[in-house]
CSV table of C-alpha atoms and ligand atoms in Angstrom, one decimal:
chain,number,residue,atom,x,y,z
A,56,MET,CA,-13.9,16.0,-4.7
A,57,LYS,CA,-16.9,14.1,-3.3
A,58,ARG,CA,-16.0,11.0,-1.3
A,59,LYS,CA,-18.3,8.1,-0.1
A,60,ILE,CA,-17.6,5.0,2.0
A,61,ILE,CA,-19.0,1.9,0.1
A,62,ILE,CA,-19.1,-1.8,1.0
A,63,THR,CA,-17.2,-4.0,-1.3
A,64,SER,CA,-17.9,-7.6,-2.3
A,65,ASP,CA,-16.3,-9.3,0.8
A,66,GLY,CA,-18.2,-6.9,3.1
A,67,SER,CA,-15.2,-4.6,3.6
A,68,THR,CA,-15.4,-1.1,3.2
A,69,THR,CA,-13.6,1.3,1.0
A,70,ILE,CA,-13.4,5.0,0.0
A,71,HIS,CA,-15.2,5.7,-3.5
A,72,LEU,CA,-14.6,9.0,-5.6
A,73,PRO,CA,-17.7,9.2,-7.7
A,74,GLY,CA,-16.0,12.1,-9.7
A,75,TRP,CA,-13.4,9.7,-10.9
A,76,ASN,CA,-15.5,6.6,-10.5
A,77,GLU,CA,-12.3,5.5,-8.5
A,78,SER,CA,-11.8,3.6,-5.2
A,79,TYR,CA,-9.2,3.2,-2.6
A,80,HIS,CA,-9.5,-0.5,-3.2
A,81,SER,CA,-11.1,-3.1,-5.5
A,82,THR,CA,-14.8,-2.9,-5.2
A,83,HIS,CA,-14.7,-6.9,-5.6
A,84,GLY,CA,-13.1,-7.0,-2.1
A,85,ALA,CA,-10.9,-4.4,-0.5
A,86,ILE,CA,-9.5,-6.9,2.0
A,87,GLN,CA,-9.2,-9.8,-0.3
A,88,GLU,CA,-7.4,-7.5,-2.7
A,89,ALA,CA,-5.0,-6.1,-0.1
A,90,TYR,CA,-4.0,-9.6,1.2
A,91,HIS,CA,-3.4,-10.9,-2.3
A,92,VAL,CA,-1.5,-8.3,-3.8
A,93,PHE,CA,0.4,-6.8,-1.0
A,94,ILE,CA,0.6,-9.8,1.5
A,95,ASP,CA,0.7,-13.0,-0.4
A,96,ASN,CA,2.6,-11.9,-3.3
A,97,GLY,CA,4.8,-9.0,-1.6
A,98,TYR,CA,5.5,-9.5,2.0
A,99,LYS,CA,5.6,-13.4,1.7
A,100,ALA,CA,7.8,-13.4,-1.2
A,101,VAL,CA,10.6,-11.4,0.8
A,102,VAL,CA,12.3,-14.1,2.7
A,103,LYS,CA,14.1,-12.1,5.5
A,104,ASN,CA,13.5,-11.6,9.2
A,105,GLU,CA,13.8,-7.9,9.2
A,106,LEU,CA,12.4,-5.8,6.5
A,107,SER,CA,11.7,-2.3,5.2
A,108,VAL,CA,8.5,-1.6,3.5
A,109,LEU,CA,7.7,1.6,1.7
A,110,GLU,CA,3.7,2.1,1.0
A,111,ILE,CA,3.0,4.5,-1.8
A,112,GLY,CA,-0.4,5.8,-0.8
A,113,PHE,CA,-0.9,5.1,2.9
A,114,GLY,CA,-4.7,6.1,2.5
A,115,THR,CA,-6.8,4.2,5.0
A,116,GLY,CA,-3.9,2.1,6.5
A,117,LEU,CA,-5.4,-1.1,5.7
A,118,ASN,CA,-2.0,-2.6,3.9
A,119,ALA,CA,0.0,-1.4,7.1
A,120,PHE,CA,-2.6,-2.8,9.4
A,121,ILE,CA,-2.6,-6.2,7.7
A,122,THR,CA,1.2,-6.1,7.5
A,123,LEU,CA,1.4,-5.6,11.2
A,124,LEU,CA,-0.9,-8.4,11.7
A,125,GLU,CA,1.4,-10.6,9.7
A,126,THR,CA,4.4,-9.7,11.8
A,127,ALA,CA,2.4,-10.8,15.0
A,128,LYS,CA,2.0,-14.2,13.4
A,129,ASP,CA,5.4,-14.8,12.0
A,130,GLN,CA,7.5,-12.5,14.4
A,131,LYS,CA,9.4,-10.8,11.7
A,132,LYS,CA,10.5,-7.0,12.2
A,133,VAL,CA,9.0,-4.6,10.0
A,134,ASN,CA,10.1,-1.0,9.4
A,135,TYR,CA,7.2,0.4,7.5
A,136,VAL,CA,7.2,3.8,5.8
A,137,GLY,CA,3.9,5.1,4.5
A,138,ILE,CA,3.8,7.9,1.9
A,139,GLU,CA,0.7,10.0,1.7
A,140,ALA,CA,-0.1,13.4,0.1
A,141,TYR,CA,-3.9,13.7,1.2
A,142,PRO,CA,-4.4,12.0,4.5
A,143,VAL,CA,-7.8,10.4,5.0
A,144,ARG,CA,-10.2,12.4,7.2
A,145,GLU,CA,-11.0,11.2,10.8
A,146,ASP,CA,-14.8,10.8,10.2
A,147,GLU,CA,-13.9,8.5,7.2
A,148,LEU,CA,-11.4,6.5,9.2
A,149,LEU,CA,-14.1,6.0,11.9
A,150,ALA,CA,-16.7,4.7,9.2
A,151,LEU,CA,-14.2,2.1,8.0
A,152,ASN,CA,-14.9,-1.6,9.1
A,153,TYR,CA,-11.5,-3.2,8.9
A,154,VAL,CA,-10.9,-4.0,12.4
A,155,SER,CA,-14.1,-5.9,12.7
A,156,GLU,CA,-14.1,-7.5,9.3
A,157,LEU,CA,-10.5,-8.8,10.1
A,158,GLU,CA,-11.9,-10.1,13.5
A,159,THR,CA,-9.1,-8.0,15.3
A,160,ARG,CA,-11.2,-5.8,17.6
A,161,ASN,CA,-8.5,-6.5,20.4
A,162,LEU,CA,-6.2,-4.6,18.1
A,163,SER,CA,-8.5,-1.9,17.3
A,164,HIS,CA,-6.3,0.6,19.5
A,165,LYS,CA,-3.3,-0.3,17.2
A,166,PHE,CA,-5.4,0.8,14.1
A,167,GLU,CA,-6.2,4.1,15.7
A,168,GLU,CA,-2.6,4.4,16.9
A,169,MET,CA,-1.3,4.2,13.2
A,170,HIS,CA,-3.6,7.2,12.3
A,171,LEU,CA,-3.1,9.1,15.4
A,172,THR,CA,0.6,9.0,15.3
A,173,PRO,CA,2.4,12.2,14.2
A,174,TRP,CA,3.6,12.6,10.7
A,175,ASN,CA,7.3,12.2,9.8
A,176,LYS,CA,8.2,10.7,13.0
A,177,PRO,CA,8.9,6.8,13.6
A,178,GLN,CA,6.5,5.3,15.9
A,179,GLN,CA,6.8,1.6,17.4
A,180,VAL,CA,3.3,0.5,17.2
A,181,THR,CA,4.2,-3.1,18.4
A,182,PRO,CA,7.5,-4.6,19.2
A,183,HIS,CA,7.6,-6.0,15.8
A,184,PHE,CA,6.3,-3.0,13.7
A,185,THR,CA,7.5,0.5,13.4
A,186,LEU,CA,5.5,3.0,11.3
A,187,THR,CA,6.7,6.2,9.8
A,188,LYS,CA,4.1,8.1,7.9
A,189,ARG,CA,5.5,10.7,5.5
A,190,GLN,CA,3.0,13.4,4.4
A,191,MET,CA,4.5,14.2,0.9
A,192,PHE,CA,4.2,13.6,-2.8
A,193,ILE,CA,5.4,10.5,-4.6
A,194,HIS,CA,7.6,12.5,-6.9
A,195,ASN,CA,9.8,13.8,-4.0
A,196,ILE,CA,11.0,10.4,-2.9
A,197,GLN,CA,14.7,10.5,-2.7
A,198,ASP,CA,15.5,7.3,-0.8
A,199,LEU,CA,18.3,5.2,-2.0
A,200,ALA,CA,18.7,1.3,-1.6
A,201,THR,CA,16.6,1.6,1.6
A,202,PHE,CA,13.7,-0.8,1.1
A,203,ASP,CA,13.1,-4.4,0.7
A,204,LEU,CA,9.6,-4.2,-0.5
A,205,ILE,CA,7.4,-1.4,-2.1
A,206,TYR,CA,3.6,-1.6,-2.0
A,207,PHE,CA,2.7,0.6,-5.1
A,208,ASP,CA,-0.9,1.4,-4.3
A,209,ALA,CA,-1.6,4.6,-6.2
A,210,PHE,CA,-5.0,5.3,-7.8
A,211,GLY,CA,-5.1,3.8,-11.4
A,212,ALA,CA,-3.3,4.9,-14.4
A,213,ARG,CA,-6.7,5.9,-16.0
A,214,VAL,CA,-7.1,8.6,-13.4
A,215,GLN,CA,-3.5,9.5,-12.2
A,216,PRO,CA,-1.3,8.8,-15.4
A,217,GLU,CA,1.3,11.0,-14.1
A,218,LEU,CA,2.2,8.4,-11.4
A,219,TRP,CA,2.7,5.4,-13.5
A,220,THR,CA,5.7,6.8,-15.7
A,221,GLU,CA,9.1,5.8,-16.1
A,222,GLU,CA,10.4,8.7,-13.9
A,223,ILE,CA,8.4,7.5,-10.9
A,224,PHE,CA,9.5,4.0,-11.3
A,225,GLU,CA,12.9,4.9,-11.5
A,226,LEU,CA,12.4,6.9,-8.1
A,227,MET,CA,11.1,3.4,-6.6
A,228,LEU,CA,13.9,1.4,-8.3
A,229,ASN,CA,16.3,3.8,-6.6
A,230,ALA,CA,14.6,3.4,-3.3
A,231,LEU,CA,14.9,-0.5,-3.2
A,232,LYS,CA,17.7,-2.5,-2.2
A,233,PRO,CA,19.1,-4.9,-4.8
A,234,GLY,CA,17.0,-7.8,-4.9
A,235,GLY,CA,14.1,-5.8,-3.6
A,236,LYS,CA,10.6,-6.2,-4.9
A,237,LEU,CA,7.6,-3.8,-6.0
A,238,VAL,CA,4.1,-5.2,-6.0
A,239,THR,CA,1.1,-3.5,-7.5
A,240,TYR,CA,-2.4,-4.4,-8.5
A,241,ALA,CA,-1.9,-3.0,-11.9
A,242,ALA,CA,-1.5,-5.1,-14.9
A,243,LYS,CA,-1.5,-2.8,-17.7
A,244,GLY,CA,0.8,-3.3,-20.7
A,245,SER,CA,1.9,0.3,-20.6
A,246,VAL,CA,2.8,-0.1,-16.8
A,247,ARG,CA,4.6,-3.3,-17.4
A,248,ARG,CA,6.7,-1.6,-20.1
A,249,ALA,CA,7.5,1.4,-18.1
A,250,MET,CA,8.7,-0.9,-15.1
A,251,GLN,CA,10.8,-2.7,-17.6
A,252,ALA,CA,12.2,0.4,-19.2
A,253,VAL,CA,14.0,1.5,-15.9
A,254,GLY,CA,15.3,-2.1,-15.2
A,255,PHE,CA,12.8,-4.0,-13.2
A,256,GLU,CA,12.6,-7.7,-14.0
A,257,VAL,CA,8.7,-8.0,-14.2
A,258,GLU,CA,6.5,-11.0,-13.5
A,259,ARG,CA,2.7,-11.1,-14.3
A,260,LEU,CA,0.9,-13.0,-11.6
A,261,PRO,CA,-2.7,-13.9,-11.1
A,262,GLY,CA,-4.8,-11.1,-9.9
A,263,PRO,CA,-7.1,-10.7,-7.0
A,264,PRO,CA,-10.9,-11.3,-7.5
A,265,GLY,CA,-12.3,-9.4,-10.4
A,266,LYS,CA,-8.6,-9.0,-12.0
A,267,ARG,CA,-7.1,-11.5,-14.3
A,268,GLU,CA,-3.2,-10.1,-13.5
A,269,MET,CA,-1.2,-8.3,-11.3
A,270,LEU,CA,2.5,-7.2,-11.5
A,271,ARG,CA,5.7,-7.6,-9.3
A,272,GLY,CA,9.1,-6.2,-10.2
A,273,THR,CA,12.3,-7.1,-9.0
A,274,LYS,CA,15.4,-4.9,-8.5
A,275,LYS,CA,18.2,-7.1,-10.3
B,1061,LIG,C1,-5.6,3.7,-4.2
B,1061,LIG,S1,-5.5,4.9,-2.8
B,1061,LIG,C2,-4.7,4.0,-1.5
B,1061,LIG,C3,-5.1,3.0,-0.8
B,1061,LIG,C4,-4.2,2.6,0.5
B,1061,LIG,N1,-2.9,1.9,0.2
B,1061,LIG,C5,-5.1,2.1,1.5
B,1061,LIG,O1,-4.9,0.9,1.7
B,1061,LIG,O2,-6.1,2.6,1.9
B,1061,LIG,C6,-4.2,6.0,-3.4
B,1061,LIG,C7,-3.6,6.8,-2.5
B,1061,LIG,O3,-2.6,7.7,-3.0
B,1061,LIG,C8,-2.7,9.1,-2.3
B,1061,LIG,N2,-2.1,9.9,-3.4
B,1061,LIG,C9,-2.7,10.4,-4.5
B,1061,LIG,N3,-1.8,11.2,-5.1
B,1061,LIG,C10,-0.6,11.1,-4.5
B,1061,LIG,C11,0.7,11.7,-4.6
B,1061,LIG,N4,0.9,12.3,-5.8
B,1061,LIG,N5,1.6,11.4,-3.7
B,1061,LIG,C12,1.4,10.8,-2.6
B,1061,LIG,N6,0.2,10.2,-2.4
B,1061,LIG,C13,-0.8,10.3,-3.3
B,1061,LIG,C14,-4.2,9.1,-2.2
B,1061,LIG,O4,-4.5,10.3,-1.5
B,1061,LIG,C15,-4.8,7.8,-1.6
B,1061,LIG,O5,-4.6,7.8,-0.3
């Protein structure tokens, strides 16, 4: 499928798939969306000094990188697992501007390290942040009561409806510890009902720029 790097409304880049008219991030602002959905309503909602995070759809590594930046501020320890079936190409990674837009040029080697690190092997990127990238499909997740937080960042239900089903939400519920949370940019009624059907307690929260709402589920 054809892929193109585009600039979103906050000046940060994303990868656009014209064939699907779908992007890796919101065209209203990739960095803004990532902070709003995953950091402010996810990471900051887990009150723990050490946490395990599962990201579904590691993609460009933006969510992983901003989580690493948070750990440098709050000194929490994060064990981060990123699942990705189709790793982003090197030429695309080189065209992304997250390090400069986040004014973290001094940490550009950390962003690179996250991408260069081998798959399926834990890598301590900083004293506070350990990353394991797993190259696999979502439906093969088998973790049980392992994670405090899931960033569910798959492509939308319009283009990948098979990833927004009760079956997939059940795998994610099982992967969470009791009290664990899942955040996603999605707000569709069908997604909320699928989450509720498998047992998530679901909150509708204000969405990032350009979106009215987003969802957060908690495992009871
Ligand atoms: C919305 S993009 C992810 C954005 C990513 N979090 C980032 O910050 O760049 C969705 C990601 O899910 C991946 N993906 C699509 N289908 C998948 C599947 N069945 N299993 C695992 N990953 C999948 C895509 O390759 C893509 O990287």
